[in-house]
Amino acid sequence: DVKVTQSSRYLVKRTGEKVFLECVQDMDHENMFWYRQDPGLGLRLIYFSYDVKMKEKGDIPEGYSVSREKKERFSLILESASTNQTSMYLCASLTGGSSYNEQFFGPGTRLTVL
Amino acid sequence: AQTVTQSQPEMSVQEAETVTLSCTYDTSESDYYLFWYKQPPSRQMILVIRQEAYKQQNATENRFSVNFQKAAKSFSLKISDSQLGDAAMYFCAYSDTGTASKLTFGTGTRLQVTL
């Protein structure tokens, strides 16, 4: 079974803090994704990566950056957290070259910025 | 850009009954994938069912089936013999056929299952 884990289920940070959200997958997937989930808005793509050290902006990248130094790990960084970044963050992974295109999701990190 | 619309924020169904969740999408592509994902309360998002646009036959997974109407750009999910464990948030999603294709999600439908 594919396993996608996220470093924290719940996180509380203060405005202006630098925040790191970590995601690890154990199935050697090439592609990894960070989504943000808000009520009434569904999931929106922040960034994705199709290979180590490669990244592409999604639909709402402003205020975020990412890092992928190893294939299994994809980090989302909030350089200076703001209250409007309070949200649920979901990480997902997908194998490359797949005709099935199923993304596997982590359990999510609920971030509160005070 | 592709868009996915779920017009039912909440639905309710009695146990053992059938319920249909609606989804429409917009794309200029001729080949693509459509998905229904389930997110139970405080639990991980999991794939329920998947449809490839070039296949005319509707996908089925046990009690879950879809009604895929390509011309109408409609992709509804039917849950038969509903169970308490079906209570969850359901998201419809679209993906291009590229190997690293991102998902575009609808806003979700919260399904309540009552006794």
Tab-separated table of C-alpha atoms in Angstrom:
chain	number	residue	atom	x	y	z
A	1	ASP	CA	0.000	0.000	0.000
A	2	VAL	CA	1.139	3.509	-0.790
A	3	LYS	CA	1.777	5.534	2.304
A	4	VAL	CA	1.897	9.320	2.361
A	5	THR	CA	2.649	10.851	5.741
A	6	GLN	CA	2.652	14.430	6.923
A	7	SER	CA	4.740	15.667	9.828
A	8	SER	CA	1.903	17.090	11.924
A	9	ARG	CA	-1.874	16.654	12.088
A	10	TYR	CA	-2.350	19.958	13.908
A	11	LEU	CA	-0.093	23.001	14.029
A	12	VAL	CA	-0.530	26.410	15.661
A	13	LYS	CA	1.794	29.228	14.658
A	14	ARG	CA	1.981	32.975	15.120
A	15	THR	CA	1.784	35.612	12.421
A	16	GLY	CA	5.190	36.226	10.872
A	17	GLU	CA	6.656	32.850	11.812
A	18	LYS	CA	8.367	30.661	9.230
A	19	VAL	CA	6.465	27.394	8.925
A	20	PHE	CA	7.588	24.096	7.431
A	21	LEU	CA	5.115	21.376	6.478
A	22	GLU	CA	6.738	18.070	5.606
A	23	CYS	CA	5.406	15.276	3.435
A	24	VAL	CA	6.986	11.875	2.882
A	25	GLN	CA	5.895	9.088	0.537
A	26	ASP	CA	7.256	5.556	0.548
A	27	MET	CA	6.426	4.378	-2.981
A	28	ASP	CA	9.173	6.023	-5.020
A	29	HIS	CA	6.676	8.307	-6.770
A	30	GLU	CA	8.087	10.957	-9.083
A	31	ASN	CA	5.291	13.473	-8.623
A	32	MET	CA	4.240	15.194	-5.425
A	33	PHE	CA	1.644	17.872	-4.779
A	34	TRP	CA	0.599	20.346	-2.093
A	35	TYR	CA	-3.064	21.359	-1.881
A	36	ARG	CA	-4.914	23.691	0.390
A	37	GLN	CA	-8.464	22.760	1.474
A	38	ASP	CA	-10.942	25.400	2.599
A	39	PRO	CA	-14.698	25.023	3.225
A	40	GLY	CA	-16.717	25.913	0.158
A	41	LEU	CA	-13.608	26.120	-2.016
A	42	GLY	CA	-12.597	22.477	-2.286
A	43	LEU	CA	-8.921	21.691	-2.796
A	44	ARG	CA	-6.668	24.106	-4.595
A	45	LEU	CA	-3.188	23.293	-5.872
A	46	ILE	CA	-0.353	25.342	-4.359
A	47	TYR	CA	2.749	23.738	-5.885
A	48	PHE	CA	3.785	20.459	-7.406
A	49	SER	CA	7.024	18.697	-8.217
A	50	TYR	CA	7.669	16.111	-10.914
A	51	ASP	CA	11.246	15.332	-9.945
A	52	VAL	CA	13.901	16.067	-7.344
A	53	LYS	CA	14.750	19.790	-7.246
A	54	MET	CA	11.985	20.503	-9.786
A	55	LYS	CA	8.901	22.494	-8.898
A	56	GLU	CA	6.014	24.179	-10.630
A	57	LYS	CA	3.480	26.694	-9.404
A	58	GLY	CA	-0.077	25.622	-9.022
A	59	ASP	CA	-3.140	27.835	-8.870
A	60	ILE	CA	-2.402	29.670	-5.600
A	61	PRO	CA	1.383	29.816	-5.014
A	62	GLU	CA	1.516	33.294	-3.486
A	63	GLY	CA	2.941	33.292	0.027
A	64	TYR	CA	4.323	29.754	-0.297
A	65	SER	CA	7.503	28.071	-1.471
A	66	VAL	CA	8.512	24.418	-1.704
A	67	SER	CA	11.586	22.255	-1.493
A	68	ARG	CA	12.292	18.799	-2.892
A	69	GLU	CA	15.816	17.699	-2.107
A	70	LYS	CA	15.008	13.983	-1.978
A	71	LYS	CA	12.550	12.025	-4.052
A	72	GLU	CA	10.480	10.859	-1.102
A	73	ARG	CA	10.151	14.232	0.645
A	74	PHE	CA	8.302	17.387	-0.405
A	75	SER	CA	8.216	20.377	1.927
A	76	LEU	CA	5.868	23.330	1.896
A	77	ILE	CA	7.256	26.541	3.373
A	78	LEU	CA	5.362	29.575	4.586
A	79	GLU	CA	8.089	32.212	4.754
A	80	SER	CA	6.058	34.565	6.946
A	81	ALA	CA	2.790	33.026	8.070
A	82	SER	CA	-0.350	35.133	7.916
A	83	THR	CA	-3.836	34.552	9.317
A	84	ASN	CA	-5.262	34.000	5.832
A	85	GLN	CA	-3.049	30.924	5.547
A	86	THR	CA	-5.035	29.200	8.289
A	87	SER	CA	-6.261	26.112	6.470
A	88	MET	CA	-6.012	22.358	5.978
A	89	TYR	CA	-2.970	21.373	3.898
A	90	LEU	CA	-2.952	18.097	1.998
A	91	CYS	CA	0.008	16.446	0.344
A	92	ALA	CA	-0.366	13.889	-2.454
A	93	SER	CA	1.882	11.736	-4.614
A	94	LEU	CA	1.554	10.117	-8.024
A	95	THR	CA	3.774	7.722	-9.877
A	96	GLY	CA	5.261	8.961	-13.132
A	97	GLY	CA	4.396	7.283	-16.406
A	98	SER	CA	1.175	6.010	-14.971
A	99	SER	CA	-1.874	5.717	-17.137
A	100	TYR	CA	-3.982	5.399	-14.024
A	101	ASN	CA	-3.335	8.903	-12.683
A	102	GLU	CA	-4.506	8.182	-9.137
A	103	GLN	CA	-3.068	10.566	-6.576
A	104	PHE	CA	-2.525	9.220	-3.061
A	105	PHE	CA	-3.143	11.639	-0.234
A	106	GLY	CA	-1.658	12.176	3.198
A	107	PRO	CA	-3.836	12.699	6.291
A	108	GLY	CA	-3.534	16.485	6.162
A	109	THR	CA	-2.137	19.164	8.453
A	110	ARG	CA	-4.583	21.600	9.990
A	111	LEU	CA	-2.641	24.841	10.385
A	112	THR	CA	-3.886	27.709	12.522
A	113	VAL	CA	-2.072	31.039	12.316
A	114	LEU	CA	-2.822	33.368	15.224
B	1	ALA	CA	-8.656	26.394	-17.686
B	2	GLN	CA	-10.675	23.439	-16.547
B	3	THR	CA	-13.368	23.890	-13.944
B	4	VAL	CA	-15.359	21.415	-11.876
B	5	THR	CA	-18.725	22.279	-10.329
B	6	GLN	CA	-20.565	20.452	-7.579
B	7	SER	CA	-23.874	22.211	-7.019
B	8	GLN	CA	-24.998	20.231	-3.962
B	9	PRO	CA	-23.131	21.357	-0.823
B	10	GLU	CA	-24.984	18.785	1.307
B	11	MET	CA	-27.015	15.671	0.680
B	12	SER	CA	-28.756	13.228	2.977
B	13	VAL	CA	-29.715	9.603	2.382
B	14	GLN	CA	-31.284	6.925	4.515
B	15	GLU	CA	-29.372	3.757	5.166
B	16	ALA	CA	-29.913	1.154	2.422
B	17	GLU	CA	-31.262	3.765	0.000
B	18	THR	CA	-29.648	5.131	-3.157
B	19	VAL	CA	-28.259	8.617	-3.599
B	20	THR	CA	-26.783	10.445	-6.584
B	21	LEU	CA	-24.194	13.198	-6.294
B	22	SER	CA	-23.881	15.610	-9.213
B	23	CYS	CA	-20.798	16.985	-10.910
B	24	THR	CA	-20.294	19.003	-14.056
B	25	TYR	CA	-17.016	20.088	-15.587
B	26	ASP	CA	-15.691	22.214	-18.361
B	27	THR	CA	-12.749	21.382	-20.608
B	28	SER	CA	-11.680	21.766	-24.213
B	29	GLU	CA	-9.777	18.469	-24.128
B	30	SER	CA	-11.151	15.338	-25.747
B	31	ASP	CA	-9.344	12.892	-23.495
B	32	TYR	CA	-9.065	13.227	-19.745
B	33	TYR	CA	-9.783	11.495	-16.441
B	34	LEU	CA	-12.533	12.083	-13.948
B	35	PHE	CA	-12.491	10.971	-10.331
B	36	TRP	CA	-14.632	10.807	-7.244
B	37	TYR	CA	-12.687	11.048	-3.990
B	38	LYS	CA	-14.107	10.422	-0.524
B	39	GLN	CA	-12.908	12.219	2.608
B	40	PRO	CA	-14.400	10.718	5.793
B	41	PRO	CA	-14.434	12.925	8.902
B	42	SER	CA	-10.878	13.331	10.211
B	43	ARG	CA	-9.615	10.680	7.844
B	44	GLN	CA	-7.568	10.415	4.714
B	45	MET	CA	-8.857	11.227	1.227
B	46	ILE	CA	-9.297	8.046	-0.799
B	47	LEU	CA	-10.225	7.342	-4.395
B	48	VAL	CA	-13.729	5.959	-4.877
B	49	ILE	CA	-13.961	5.591	-8.625
B	50	ARG	CA	-12.266	6.722	-11.819
B	51	GLN	CA	-13.458	7.228	-15.398
B	52	GLU	CA	-11.407	7.654	-18.561
B	53	ALA	CA	-13.123	9.971	-21.015
B	54	TYR	CA	-12.415	7.811	-24.063
B	55	LYS	CA	-14.295	4.910	-22.500
B	56	GLN	CA	-18.014	5.032	-23.146
B	57	GLN	CA	-18.815	2.439	-20.524
B	58	ASN	CA	-19.617	3.855	-17.108
B	59	ALA	CA	-17.218	2.821	-14.337
B	60	THR	CA	-18.499	0.683	-11.469
B	61	GLU	CA	-16.906	-0.263	-8.149
B	62	ASN	CA	-19.148	-2.441	-6.002
B	63	ARG	CA	-21.937	-0.156	-4.700
B	64	PHE	CA	-20.509	2.881	-6.462
B	65	SER	CA	-21.184	3.705	-10.097
B	66	VAL	CA	-20.994	6.757	-12.303
B	67	ASN	CA	-23.157	8.224	-15.017
B	68	PHE	CA	-20.695	9.783	-17.447
B	69	GLN	CA	-22.286	12.000	-20.082
B	70	LYS	CA	-19.393	13.339	-22.162
B	71	ALA	CA	-21.395	15.628	-24.418
B	72	ALA	CA	-23.143	17.193	-21.448
B	73	LYS	CA	-19.872	17.256	-19.443
B	74	SER	CA	-21.599	15.597	-16.550
B	75	PHE	CA	-20.173	12.993	-14.162
B	76	SER	CA	-22.523	11.929	-11.369
B	77	LEU	CA	-21.839	9.373	-8.639
B	78	LYS	CA	-24.486	6.885	-7.582
B	79	ILE	CA	-24.174	5.147	-4.237
B	80	SER	CA	-26.458	2.153	-3.857
B	81	ASP	CA	-27.450	0.472	-0.592
B	82	SER	CA	-25.989	3.367	1.403
B	83	GLN	CA	-24.164	2.516	4.605
B	84	LEU	CA	-23.267	4.598	7.653
B	85	GLY	CA	-19.632	4.389	6.601
B	86	ASP	CA	-20.457	6.246	3.388
B	87	ALA	CA	-20.930	9.464	5.360
B	88	ALA	CA	-18.160	11.752	4.153
B	89	MET	CA	-17.220	14.679	1.994
B	90	TYR	CA	-17.184	13.675	-1.675
B	91	PHE	CA	-15.079	15.540	-4.201
B	92	CYS	CA	-15.342	15.336	-7.948
B	93	ALA	CA	-12.022	15.945	-9.726
B	94	TYR	CA	-10.671	16.326	-13.235
B	95	SER	CA	-7.222	15.550	-14.629
B	96	ASP	CA	-5.600	15.850	-18.024
B	97	THR	CA	-3.963	12.706	-19.363
B	98	GLY	CA	-0.348	13.846	-18.892
B	99	THR	CA	1.706	11.771	-16.491
B	100	ALA	CA	2.139	14.513	-13.916
B	101	SER	CA	-1.272	16.000	-14.333
B	102	LYS	CA	-2.659	17.979	-11.481
B	103	LEU	CA	-6.185	17.509	-10.209
B	104	THR	CA	-8.829	20.207	-10.417
B	105	PHE	CA	-11.408	19.687	-7.684
B	106	GLY	CA	-14.988	20.690	-7.190
B	107	THR	CA	-16.107	22.289	-3.941
B	108	GLY	CA	-17.377	19.029	-2.486
B	109	THR	CA	-20.664	17.514	-1.333
B	110	ARG	CA	-21.121	16.507	2.277
B	111	LEU	CA	-23.136	13.286	2.453
B	112	GLN	CA	-25.042	12.432	5.588
B	113	VAL	CA	-26.374	8.902	6.090
B	114	THR	CA	-29.285	8.514	8.475
B	115	LEU	CA	-30.821	5.453	10.103
